[in-house]
Amino acid sequence: MELTSLTAAEIAAAVKNKKVSAREVVDAHLARAEKHNPVIGAFLHIDAAEARATADAVDARISRKEPVGALAGVPVALKDNLALPGQPLTCSSKILKNFKPPFTAHVVEQLQKADAVFLGKTNLDEFAMGSSTENSAMQLTRNPWNTDCVPGGSSGGSAAAVAAGFAPLALGSDTGGSIRQPASLCGCVGMKPSYGLVSRYGLVAFGSSLDQIGPFARSVEDAALIMNAISGPDRRDSTCRNTPAPDFTANLNQGVKGLKIGLPKEYFETSGLNAEVKAAVLAAVDALKKEGAELVEVSLSMLDYAVPTYYIVATAEASSNLARYDGAHYGHRAEGTDNIIDLFSKTREEGFGSEVKRRIMLGTYVLSAGYYDAYYLRALKVRTRIAQDFAQAFGKADLIASPVAPETAFRFGEKTADPISMYLSDIYTISTNLAAVPAVSVPCGVDSQGMPIGLQLTAPRFGDDLMLRAAAAYEQVSGLRNRVAPLQGN
Ligand code: GLN
């Protein structure tokens, strides 16, 4: 039994039934990560001692016949913008290089209750700003399916860790596509839950009206399992819904018969959409039809405004959220300054990378007196129109199917010189954050170079369980489940 190619569900069952110990599972994943991470660069930090200690504690409880949680012994990787005390929390930024959080993220606490085992923290674009993980101030992350290509971003480290078989599960954050786009480029399942389903307490804020935490997995069932653990009420995040979350695994086998699936015509007419991606997504939709779904055409006519609207709303919120990194509170502090203003500006000049600075400048500009109405307020109005577009489409369809990203994984450096072309990689994912609705990326094929392609399914807000049910139905027929990238030298 190759332990690193088991799903989380298989691991949890085998550990509980004493077919394998949590310690053996963790050791196998650590060994694979220690061997290949120097090339893949998924992890920024691996805490092997802590992971082994947690696994041993789980095994001890099982041998005493004490009850254990639903993810007992399952290795999980965490994007390094989630707080886990004892481990660094860098957001891949020099400004937080030596920062250790004094508190625990809600999702981390929930996974601890479920007896999951944390392996370490994964690389990201600095403060989750980017679509290729190239904006990390720490290191490159390589796509496990072709190490000349990016893994996508901003949660590129989490996506690569799951695709490479370093962990069956990982958490990321998605403000405009940062879970779904890397999941698509790395061939795994990646889900952005409805806004308000998962508490962001302990997630470093980027765009607070858009940010959601969500899972990476190699099967829809595993994504549902970890969603069961992390979703539900939390008083420390006032945007979190107060009603208990459903059991996301309960209806996974119900199929799609009778469900109406909407195809937004604008999404398939975009000029940047790669022909192979389009063909794979349409073939996936066809497969859902054969399973009994009914296809209907819908219109999401605001698509062209999604990227500009997002880059006003998200940068405005980021400029405010990032004001706290000033050298006085915590994180990097510039030396040799003799007044507080110099301390702030020198610290920020030294600590932030160029993409983060660009966002802070853009965000400050759109919020400044004289431009606030013309940019920020206007963007909020367009945001409402985008949400209305979805509401109208969901009047006709239960779910919406579309591509996740216009292209498969691109090469390093291909888009770094042109921020606009990088921003356009999120054209299909951004609207869902603006509209607060959930969306998931599931593998739906590969291009002629063997690089993964994802299908995006979007549901009405809090229709996350129905969305996972359709994703599971598709996964069943596609057979594209639990694919671990064959790394060089194994
Ligand atoms: N790529 C988008 C950005 O750079 C989305 C990032 C995200 O979802 N965190 O803002």
Short mmCIF file of C-alpha atoms and ligand atoms in Angstrom, two decimals:
data_model
loop_
_atom_site.label_atom_id
_atom_site.label_comp_id
_atom_site.label_asym_id
_atom_site.label_seq_id
_atom_site.Cartn_x
_atom_site.Cartn_y
_atom_site.Cartn_z
CA MET A 1 0.00 0.00 0.00
CA GLU A 2 1.54 3.29 -1.17
CA LEU A 3 0.50 5.54 1.70
CA THR A 4 1.10 8.79 -0.16
CA SER A 5 -1.42 7.87 -2.84
CA LEU A 6 -4.30 7.21 -0.48
CA THR A 7 -7.16 9.68 -0.15
CA ALA A 8 -7.95 11.31 3.19
CA ALA A 9 -11.05 9.11 3.55
CA GLU A 10 -8.97 5.97 2.99
CA ILE A 11 -6.31 7.11 5.46
CA ALA A 12 -8.84 7.97 8.18
CA ALA A 13 -10.52 4.57 7.81
CA ALA A 14 -7.24 2.63 7.77
CA VAL A 15 -5.94 4.48 10.83
CA LYS A 16 -9.15 3.95 12.80
CA ASN A 17 -9.20 0.24 11.90
CA LYS A 18 -5.53 -0.07 12.85
CA LYS A 19 -4.59 -1.23 9.34
CA VAL A 20 -1.88 1.38 9.50
CA SER A 21 -0.73 3.75 12.21
CA ALA A 22 -1.05 7.53 11.97
CA ARG A 23 2.70 7.61 12.55
CA GLU A 24 3.39 5.45 9.46
CA VAL A 25 1.11 7.66 7.37
CA VAL A 26 2.83 10.83 8.52
CA ASP A 27 6.31 9.36 8.09
CA ALA A 28 5.52 8.36 4.49
CA HIS A 29 4.26 11.84 3.63
CA LEU A 30 7.17 13.54 5.38
CA ALA A 31 9.64 11.32 3.52
CA ARG A 32 8.09 12.18 0.16
CA ALA A 33 7.99 15.87 1.01
CA GLU A 34 11.56 15.91 2.32
CA LYS A 35 12.78 14.22 -0.84
CA HIS A 36 10.92 16.30 -3.41
CA ASN A 37 10.17 19.61 -1.75
CA PRO A 38 13.62 21.01 -2.61
CA VAL A 39 12.52 20.92 -6.28
CA ILE A 40 8.76 21.44 -5.98
CA GLY A 41 9.00 24.17 -3.33
CA ALA A 42 5.45 23.62 -2.05
CA PHE A 43 6.35 23.91 1.63
CA LEU A 44 8.02 26.96 3.14
CA HIS A 45 8.31 25.22 6.47
CA ILE A 46 7.89 21.59 7.54
CA ASP A 47 7.47 20.79 11.23
CA ALA A 48 8.24 17.05 11.26
CA ALA A 49 8.62 16.77 15.04
CA GLU A 50 5.24 18.36 15.72
CA ALA A 51 3.57 16.23 13.03
CA ARG A 52 5.03 13.02 14.46
CA ALA A 53 4.00 13.99 18.00
CA THR A 54 0.40 14.59 16.89
CA ALA A 55 0.34 11.29 14.99
CA ASP A 56 1.69 9.40 18.02
CA ALA A 57 -0.97 10.97 20.22
CA VAL A 58 -3.69 9.83 17.78
CA ASP A 59 -2.27 6.29 17.73
CA ALA A 60 -2.13 6.20 21.52
CA ARG A 61 -5.79 7.14 21.75
CA ILE A 62 -6.77 4.52 19.19
CA SER A 63 -4.87 1.83 21.10
CA ARG A 64 -6.73 2.87 24.27
CA LYS A 65 -9.96 2.51 22.26
CA GLU A 66 -10.82 6.17 22.77
CA PRO A 67 -12.89 7.91 20.09
CA VAL A 68 -11.00 9.90 17.45
CA GLY A 69 -12.08 12.56 14.96
CA ALA A 70 -13.16 12.21 11.33
CA LEU A 71 -9.70 13.11 9.98
CA ALA A 72 -7.68 11.05 12.47
CA GLY A 73 -4.11 10.77 11.26
CA VAL A 74 -4.73 12.61 7.97
CA PRO A 75 -1.83 14.89 6.95
CA VAL A 76 -2.88 18.45 6.09
CA ALA A 77 -0.81 21.30 4.63
CA LEU A 78 -1.68 24.89 5.53
CA LYS A 79 -1.26 27.97 3.36
CA ASP A 80 1.11 30.28 5.18
CA ASN A 81 -1.52 32.96 5.76
CA LEU A 82 -3.27 30.85 8.42
CA ALA A 83 -2.26 31.11 12.07
CA LEU A 84 -0.84 28.01 13.77
CA PRO A 85 1.07 28.87 16.95
CA GLY A 86 4.59 27.49 17.15
CA GLN A 87 5.09 27.81 13.39
CA PRO A 88 6.02 30.96 11.47
CA LEU A 89 3.26 32.94 9.72
CA THR A 90 4.96 34.80 6.89
CA CYS A 91 2.39 35.29 4.09
CA SER A 92 5.55 34.82 1.97
CA SER A 93 6.45 38.43 2.78
CA LYS A 94 9.67 39.86 4.13
CA ILE A 95 7.60 42.08 6.37
CA LEU A 96 6.45 39.04 8.40
CA LYS A 97 9.60 36.99 8.00
CA ASN A 98 10.11 36.14 11.67
CA PHE A 99 6.55 36.53 12.88
CA LYS A 100 5.01 33.81 15.03
CA PRO A 101 1.26 34.12 15.65
CA PRO A 102 0.08 34.19 19.25
CA PHE A 103 -3.30 32.61 18.46
CA THR A 104 -4.87 29.78 16.46
CA ALA A 105 -7.03 30.16 13.33
CA HIS A 106 -10.58 28.83 13.69
CA VAL A 107 -10.08 26.35 10.84
CA VAL A 108 -6.88 25.11 12.49
CA GLU A 109 -8.73 24.54 15.78
CA GLN A 110 -11.46 22.66 13.93
CA LEU A 111 -8.92 20.42 12.22
CA GLN A 112 -7.22 19.80 15.55
CA LYS A 113 -10.60 18.65 16.92
CA ALA A 114 -10.89 16.31 13.93
CA ASP A 115 -7.43 14.87 14.79
CA ALA A 116 -5.78 15.91 11.52
CA VAL A 117 -1.98 16.20 11.47
CA PHE A 118 -0.36 19.44 10.27
CA LEU A 119 2.78 18.93 8.22
CA GLY A 120 3.73 22.56 7.72
CA LYS A 121 3.08 25.81 5.91
CA THR A 122 2.89 26.26 2.14
CA ASN A 123 4.14 28.93 -0.21
CA LEU A 124 1.90 31.66 -1.66
CA ASP A 125 2.08 34.89 -3.60
CA GLU A 126 2.98 37.60 -1.08
CA PHE A 127 -0.18 38.32 0.96
CA ALA A 128 -2.10 36.10 -1.52
CA MET A 129 -1.73 38.67 -4.31
CA GLY A 130 -1.07 36.88 -7.57
CA SER A 131 -1.96 33.94 -9.79
CA SER A 132 1.32 32.05 -10.13
CA THR A 133 3.01 32.07 -6.68
CA GLU A 134 5.87 33.97 -8.39
CA ASN A 135 5.18 36.93 -6.09
CA SER A 136 6.43 35.00 -3.07
CA ALA A 137 9.38 36.73 -1.42
CA MET A 138 10.60 33.30 -0.26
CA GLN A 139 10.89 30.80 -3.10
CA LEU A 140 9.46 29.43 -6.34
CA THR A 141 6.87 26.68 -6.34
CA ARG A 142 6.91 24.36 -9.33
CA ASN A 143 3.96 22.59 -10.91
CA PRO A 144 4.32 18.88 -10.06
CA TRP A 145 3.09 17.93 -13.58
CA ASN A 146 5.80 19.98 -15.29
CA THR A 147 8.42 21.69 -13.18
CA ASP A 148 9.04 24.37 -15.86
CA CYS A 149 5.52 25.66 -15.21
CA VAL A 150 3.86 27.62 -12.43
CA PRO A 151 1.43 25.90 -10.07
CA GLY A 152 -0.99 28.84 -10.29
CA GLY A 153 -1.70 31.04 -7.31
CA SER A 154 -1.95 32.46 -4.92
CA SER A 155 -2.29 29.15 -3.02
CA GLY A 156 0.28 27.50 -5.33
CA GLY A 157 2.11 25.75 -2.49
CA SER A 158 -1.04 24.07 -1.18
CA ALA A 159 -2.10 22.95 -4.67
CA ALA A 160 1.37 21.60 -5.46
CA ALA A 161 1.58 19.78 -2.10
CA VAL A 162 -1.66 17.91 -2.79
CA ALA A 163 -0.85 17.16 -6.46
CA ALA A 164 2.64 15.95 -5.53
CA GLY A 165 1.39 13.55 -2.87
CA PHE A 166 2.95 15.44 0.04
CA ALA A 167 -0.47 15.62 1.71
CA PRO A 168 -3.94 14.41 0.70
CA LEU A 169 -5.48 17.64 1.95
CA ALA A 170 -4.51 21.29 2.19
CA LEU A 171 -6.17 24.58 3.01
CA GLY A 172 -5.89 27.74 0.97
CA SER A 173 -7.65 31.08 0.73
CA ASP A 174 -9.57 32.44 -2.23
CA THR A 175 -10.18 36.17 -2.72
CA GLY A 176 -10.52 36.13 -6.50
CA GLY A 177 -9.62 32.57 -7.51
CA SER A 178 -6.62 31.62 -5.39
CA ILE A 179 -7.92 28.14 -4.57
CA ARG A 180 -9.72 27.23 -7.80
CA GLN A 181 -7.11 28.48 -10.29
CA PRO A 182 -4.12 26.60 -8.77
CA ALA A 183 -6.33 23.53 -8.24
CA SER A 184 -7.16 23.63 -11.94
CA LEU A 185 -3.51 24.08 -12.98
CA CYS A 186 -2.31 21.28 -10.67
CA GLY A 187 -5.12 18.78 -11.37
CA CYS A 188 -6.77 18.67 -7.97
CA VAL A 189 -10.12 19.58 -6.47
CA GLY A 190 -10.23 23.12 -5.05
CA MET A 191 -13.24 24.77 -3.50
CA LYS A 192 -14.16 28.31 -2.55
CA PRO A 193 -17.05 28.03 -0.10
CA SER A 194 -19.91 30.52 0.08
CA TYR A 195 -18.97 33.78 1.77
CA GLY A 196 -19.95 33.25 5.41
CA LEU A 197 -19.66 29.47 5.52
CA VAL A 198 -16.13 29.23 6.96
CA SER A 199 -14.78 31.55 9.65
CA ARG A 200 -11.76 33.63 8.64
CA TYR A 201 -10.61 34.13 12.23
CA GLY A 202 -6.85 33.65 12.08
CA LEU A 203 -6.59 34.15 8.30
CA VAL A 204 -4.43 37.16 7.41
CA ALA A 205 -6.90 39.55 5.77
CA PHE A 206 -6.47 40.62 2.13
CA GLY A 207 -9.90 41.71 0.81
CA SER A 208 -12.25 41.16 3.72
CA SER A 209 -15.48 41.27 1.72
CA LEU A 210 -14.09 38.61 -0.65
CA ASP A 211 -11.75 36.30 1.32
CA GLN A 212 -12.78 32.70 2.00
CA ILE A 213 -10.80 29.73 3.28
CA GLY A 214 -11.31 26.44 1.46
CA PRO A 215 -9.83 23.02 0.72
CA PHE A 216 -7.58 21.32 -1.81
CA ALA A 217 -8.04 17.56 -2.19
CA ARG A 218 -7.60 14.79 -4.74
CA SER A 219 -11.24 13.71 -4.54
CA VAL A 220 -14.56 15.48 -4.06
CA GLU A 221 -15.31 13.23 -1.10
CA ASP A 222 -12.15 14.42 0.64
CA ALA A 223 -13.06 18.05 -0.01
CA ALA A 224 -16.48 17.37 1.54
CA LEU A 225 -14.89 15.67 4.54
CA ILE A 226 -12.65 18.61 5.37
CA MET A 227 -15.51 21.05 4.71
CA ASN A 228 -17.47 19.19 7.41
CA ALA A 229 -14.63 19.90 9.80
CA ILE A 230 -13.99 23.58 9.02
CA SER A 231 -17.39 25.10 8.25
CA GLY A 232 -20.05 26.40 10.62
CA PRO A 233 -20.60 29.26 13.03
CA ASP A 234 -17.83 31.17 14.81
CA ARG A 235 -18.54 34.28 16.84
CA ARG A 236 -15.05 35.63 16.16
CA ASP A 237 -15.90 36.27 12.49
CA SER A 238 -19.06 38.38 12.37
CA THR A 239 -19.57 37.59 8.67
CA CYS A 240 -19.87 33.89 9.48
CA ARG A 241 -23.38 32.43 9.15
CA ASN A 242 -24.93 31.48 12.44
CA THR A 243 -26.63 28.23 11.38
CA PRO A 244 -24.84 24.88 11.51
CA ALA A 245 -23.36 23.75 8.20
CA PRO A 246 -24.85 20.68 6.47
CA ASP A 247 -23.10 17.32 6.20
CA PHE A 248 -21.33 17.80 2.87
CA THR A 249 -20.76 14.07 2.42
CA ALA A 250 -24.42 13.08 2.89
CA ASN A 251 -25.68 13.47 -0.69
CA LEU A 252 -22.52 12.96 -2.71
CA ASN A 253 -23.93 9.87 -4.43
CA GLN A 254 -27.23 11.41 -5.48
CA GLY A 255 -26.14 12.21 -9.03
CA VAL A 256 -27.27 15.06 -11.27
CA LYS A 257 -30.44 13.66 -12.77
CA GLY A 258 -32.97 16.45 -13.27
CA LEU A 259 -30.55 19.21 -12.27
CA LYS A 260 -30.41 22.23 -14.56
CA ILE A 261 -26.89 23.26 -15.43
CA GLY A 262 -26.44 26.73 -16.86
CA LEU A 263 -23.79 27.56 -19.43
CA PRO A 264 -22.95 31.27 -19.36
CA LYS A 265 -22.55 32.08 -23.04
CA GLU A 266 -20.14 34.98 -22.43
CA TYR A 267 -17.69 32.67 -20.67
CA PHE A 268 -17.28 30.49 -23.72
CA GLU A 269 -16.92 33.42 -26.11
CA THR A 270 -13.93 35.09 -24.41
CA SER A 271 -11.08 35.66 -26.83
CA GLY A 272 -8.41 34.49 -24.36
CA LEU A 273 -10.00 31.06 -23.85
CA ASN A 274 -7.65 28.34 -25.03
CA ALA A 275 -9.27 25.92 -27.51
CA GLU A 276 -8.19 22.78 -25.67
CA VAL A 277 -9.51 24.12 -22.37
CA LYS A 278 -12.81 25.03 -23.99
CA ALA A 279 -13.16 21.59 -25.58
CA ALA A 280 -12.41 19.78 -22.31
CA VAL A 281 -14.92 21.87 -20.35
CA LEU A 282 -17.63 21.38 -22.98
CA ALA A 283 -16.96 17.64 -23.00
CA ALA A 284 -17.34 17.61 -19.21
CA VAL A 285 -20.65 19.42 -19.48
CA ASP A 286 -21.73 16.87 -22.04
CA ALA A 287 -20.85 14.07 -19.64
CA LEU A 288 -23.11 15.68 -17.02
CA LYS A 289 -25.89 15.78 -19.60
CA LYS A 290 -25.47 12.05 -20.23
CA GLU A 291 -25.88 11.57 -16.48
CA GLY A 292 -29.31 13.18 -16.70
CA ALA A 293 -28.61 16.89 -16.15
CA GLU A 294 -30.42 19.37 -18.32
CA LEU A 295 -28.30 22.04 -19.99
CA VAL A 296 -29.63 25.59 -20.25
CA GLU A 297 -28.03 28.71 -21.64
CA VAL A 298 -27.65 31.57 -19.15
CA SER A 299 -26.12 35.01 -19.42
CA LEU A 300 -23.54 36.53 -17.10
CA SER A 301 -23.26 39.68 -19.12
CA MET A 302 -21.07 41.58 -16.66
CA LEU A 303 -18.08 39.29 -17.24
CA ASP A 304 -15.97 42.01 -18.87
CA TYR A 305 -16.34 44.20 -15.79
CA ALA A 306 -15.37 41.52 -13.26
CA VAL A 307 -11.59 42.00 -13.38
CA PRO A 308 -11.64 45.84 -13.25
CA THR A 309 -14.26 45.83 -10.47
CA TYR A 310 -12.28 43.32 -8.46
CA TYR A 311 -9.05 45.29 -8.81
CA ILE A 312 -10.78 48.32 -7.31
CA VAL A 313 -12.62 46.57 -4.47
CA ALA A 314 -9.79 44.17 -3.55
CA THR A 315 -7.03 46.78 -3.67
CA ALA A 316 -9.11 49.27 -1.66
CA GLU A 317 -9.63 46.67 1.05
CA ALA A 318 -6.01 45.52 0.87
CA SER A 319 -4.66 49.05 1.27
CA SER A 320 -6.63 49.34 4.47
CA ASN A 321 -5.86 45.82 5.77
CA LEU A 322 -2.13 46.18 5.11
CA ALA A 323 -1.87 49.51 6.93
CA ARG A 324 -1.13 47.56 10.13
CA TYR A 325 2.33 46.51 8.90
CA ASP A 326 4.21 49.58 10.00
CA GLY A 327 7.24 48.38 11.94
CA ALA A 328 5.72 49.49 15.22
CA HIS A 329 3.22 46.72 15.94
CA TYR A 330 4.91 43.55 14.75
CA GLY A 331 6.89 42.08 11.89
CA HIS A 332 9.87 43.69 10.20
CA ARG A 333 11.14 46.99 11.65
CA ALA A 334 13.53 49.19 9.68
CA GLU A 335 16.74 50.23 11.42
CA GLY A 336 18.34 53.63 11.62
CA THR A 337 15.26 55.84 11.54
CA ASP A 338 14.83 58.69 14.00
CA ASN A 339 11.15 59.54 13.59
CA ILE A 340 7.94 57.55 13.36
CA ILE A 341 7.02 58.56 9.81
CA ASP A 342 10.41 57.45 8.52
CA LEU A 343 10.03 54.23 10.48
CA PHE A 344 6.68 53.50 8.78
CA SER A 345 7.82 54.32 5.30
CA LYS A 346 11.23 52.68 5.48
CA THR A 347 9.76 49.52 7.02
CA ARG A 348 7.13 49.30 4.29
CA GLU A 349 9.61 50.13 1.55
CA GLU A 350 11.91 47.32 2.71
CA GLY A 351 9.25 44.80 3.71
CA PHE A 352 6.75 44.75 0.83
CA GLY A 353 7.40 43.40 -2.65
CA SER A 354 6.48 45.29 -5.81
CA GLU A 355 3.07 43.67 -6.45
CA VAL A 356 1.94 44.42 -2.89
CA LYS A 357 3.14 48.01 -3.25
CA ARG A 358 1.26 48.33 -6.56
CA ARG A 359 -1.93 47.14 -4.86
CA ILE A 360 -1.51 49.49 -1.90
CA MET A 361 -1.01 52.43 -4.26
CA LEU A 362 -4.00 51.48 -6.42
CA GLY A 363 -6.19 50.93 -3.38
CA THR A 364 -5.15 54.18 -1.75
CA TYR A 365 -5.84 56.03 -4.99
CA VAL A 366 -9.36 54.65 -5.50
CA LEU A 367 -10.27 55.53 -1.90
CA SER A 368 -8.78 59.02 -1.94
CA ALA A 369 -10.91 62.17 -1.80
CA GLY A 370 -11.96 63.11 -5.33
CA TYR A 371 -11.61 59.59 -6.72
CA TYR A 372 -13.69 57.67 -4.19
CA ASP A 373 -16.97 58.29 -6.01
CA ALA A 374 -15.53 57.79 -9.47
CA TYR A 375 -13.83 54.49 -8.69
CA TYR A 376 -14.69 52.84 -5.39
CA LEU A 377 -18.39 53.70 -5.16
CA ARG A 378 -18.86 52.95 -8.83
CA ALA A 379 -17.17 49.58 -8.43
CA LEU A 380 -19.55 48.74 -5.57
CA LYS A 381 -22.48 49.46 -7.87
CA VAL A 382 -21.04 47.22 -10.58
CA ARG A 383 -20.49 44.57 -7.93
CA THR A 384 -24.21 44.66 -7.16
CA ARG A 385 -24.97 44.24 -10.88
CA ILE A 386 -22.67 41.21 -11.00
CA ALA A 387 -24.52 39.66 -8.04
CA GLN A 388 -27.84 40.38 -9.79
CA ASP A 389 -26.54 38.63 -12.90
CA PHE A 390 -25.93 35.49 -10.85
CA ALA A 391 -29.33 35.76 -9.15
CA GLN A 392 -30.97 35.91 -12.57
CA ALA A 393 -28.96 32.97 -13.90
CA PHE A 394 -29.86 30.93 -10.82
CA GLY A 395 -33.51 31.63 -11.58
CA LYS A 396 -33.02 29.40 -14.62
CA ALA A 397 -30.36 26.95 -13.49
CA ASP A 398 -29.45 25.04 -10.31
CA LEU A 399 -25.72 25.26 -11.04
CA ILE A 400 -23.45 27.02 -13.50
CA ALA A 401 -20.63 25.28 -15.39
CA SER A 402 -17.65 27.12 -16.87
CA PRO A 403 -13.87 26.99 -17.29
CA VAL A 404 -11.78 27.82 -14.20
CA ALA A 405 -8.87 29.45 -16.00
CA PRO A 406 -8.49 30.48 -19.65
CA GLU A 407 -5.28 28.45 -20.05
CA THR A 408 -3.40 25.57 -18.50
CA ALA A 409 -0.24 26.14 -16.42
CA PHE A 410 2.10 28.70 -18.02
CA ARG A 411 5.87 28.95 -17.83
CA PHE A 412 7.78 30.92 -15.22
CA GLY A 413 8.23 34.54 -16.19
CA GLU A 414 5.63 34.39 -18.96
CA LYS A 415 3.27 36.87 -17.31
CA THR A 416 5.39 38.63 -14.69
CA ALA A 417 6.28 41.58 -16.92
CA ASP A 418 2.63 42.31 -17.71
CA PRO A 419 0.41 42.52 -14.61
CA ILE A 420 -2.75 42.85 -16.72
CA SER A 421 -2.19 39.50 -18.43
CA MET A 422 -1.67 37.96 -14.97
CA TYR A 423 -4.87 39.61 -13.69
CA LEU A 424 -6.79 38.15 -16.64
CA SER A 425 -5.98 34.60 -15.55
CA ASP A 426 -8.73 35.11 -12.96
CA ILE A 427 -11.43 36.26 -15.35
CA TYR A 428 -13.66 33.23 -14.66
CA THR A 429 -13.11 33.00 -10.92
CA ILE A 430 -13.40 36.60 -9.70
CA SER A 431 -17.14 37.16 -10.18
CA THR A 432 -18.04 34.43 -7.70
CA ASN A 433 -16.12 36.22 -4.92
CA LEU A 434 -17.81 39.51 -5.83
CA ALA A 435 -21.20 37.74 -5.70
CA ALA A 436 -20.44 35.76 -2.49
CA VAL A 437 -21.41 32.46 -4.13
CA PRO A 438 -19.48 29.15 -3.88
CA ALA A 439 -17.52 27.51 -6.70
CA VAL A 440 -15.39 24.42 -7.09
CA SER A 441 -12.75 23.32 -9.59
CA VAL A 442 -12.70 19.62 -10.51
CA PRO A 443 -10.21 18.00 -12.91
CA CYS A 444 -11.76 17.48 -16.35
CA GLY A 445 -8.85 16.42 -18.53
CA VAL A 446 -5.40 17.42 -19.72
CA ASP A 447 -4.14 19.39 -22.71
CA SER A 448 -1.84 18.03 -25.44
CA GLN A 449 1.15 18.64 -23.14
CA GLY A 450 -0.45 16.60 -20.36
CA MET A 451 -1.22 19.65 -18.23
CA PRO A 452 -4.40 19.55 -16.13
CA ILE A 453 -7.63 21.37 -16.97
CA GLY A 454 -10.39 22.17 -14.50
CA LEU A 455 -14.17 22.42 -14.73
CA GLN A 456 -15.77 25.08 -12.53
CA LEU A 457 -19.17 24.49 -10.98
CA THR A 458 -20.86 27.43 -9.24
CA ALA A 459 -23.93 27.28 -7.00
CA PRO A 460 -26.21 29.84 -5.36
CA ARG A 461 -24.99 31.09 -1.98
CA PHE A 462 -25.05 28.26 0.59
CA GLY A 463 -25.74 25.71 -2.14
CA ASP A 464 -22.26 24.31 -1.48
CA ASP A 465 -23.57 20.80 -0.80
CA LEU A 466 -25.48 20.60 -4.07
CA MET A 467 -22.39 21.85 -5.89
CA LEU A 468 -20.21 19.13 -4.36
CA ARG A 469 -22.82 16.52 -5.23
CA ALA A 470 -22.63 17.49 -8.92
CA ALA A 471 -18.83 17.60 -8.75
CA ALA A 472 -18.83 14.09 -7.28
CA ALA A 473 -21.15 12.86 -10.04
CA TYR A 474 -18.80 14.26 -12.66
CA GLU A 475 -15.72 12.80 -10.96
CA GLN A 476 -17.38 9.39 -10.96
CA VAL A 477 -17.82 9.40 -14.74
CA SER A 478 -14.56 11.14 -15.61
CA GLY A 479 -12.48 8.77 -13.51
CA LEU A 480 -10.14 11.74 -12.92
CA ARG A 481 -9.83 11.10 -9.23
CA ASN A 482 -6.89 10.94 -6.88
CA ARG A 483 -4.20 11.57 -9.48
CA VAL A 484 -0.80 12.01 -7.87
CA ALA A 485 1.91 13.53 -10.06
CA PRO A 486 4.72 11.03 -10.76
CA LEU A 487 7.73 13.00 -9.56
CA GLN A 488 11.19 12.43 -11.04
CA GLY A 489 13.06 9.73 -9.20
CA ASN A 490 9.77 9.01 -7.39
N1 GLN B 1 -5.14 36.44 -8.47
C1 GLN B 1 -6.02 37.29 -7.73
C2 GLN B 1 -5.24 38.44 -7.13
O1 GLN B 1 -4.07 38.51 -7.37
C3 GLN B 1 -6.73 36.48 -6.67
C4 GLN B 1 -5.90 36.24 -5.49
C5 GLN B 1 -6.63 35.52 -4.42
O2 GLN B 1 -7.68 34.93 -4.63
N2 GLN B 1 -6.06 35.61 -3.23
O3 GLN B 1 -5.78 39.25 -6.44
#
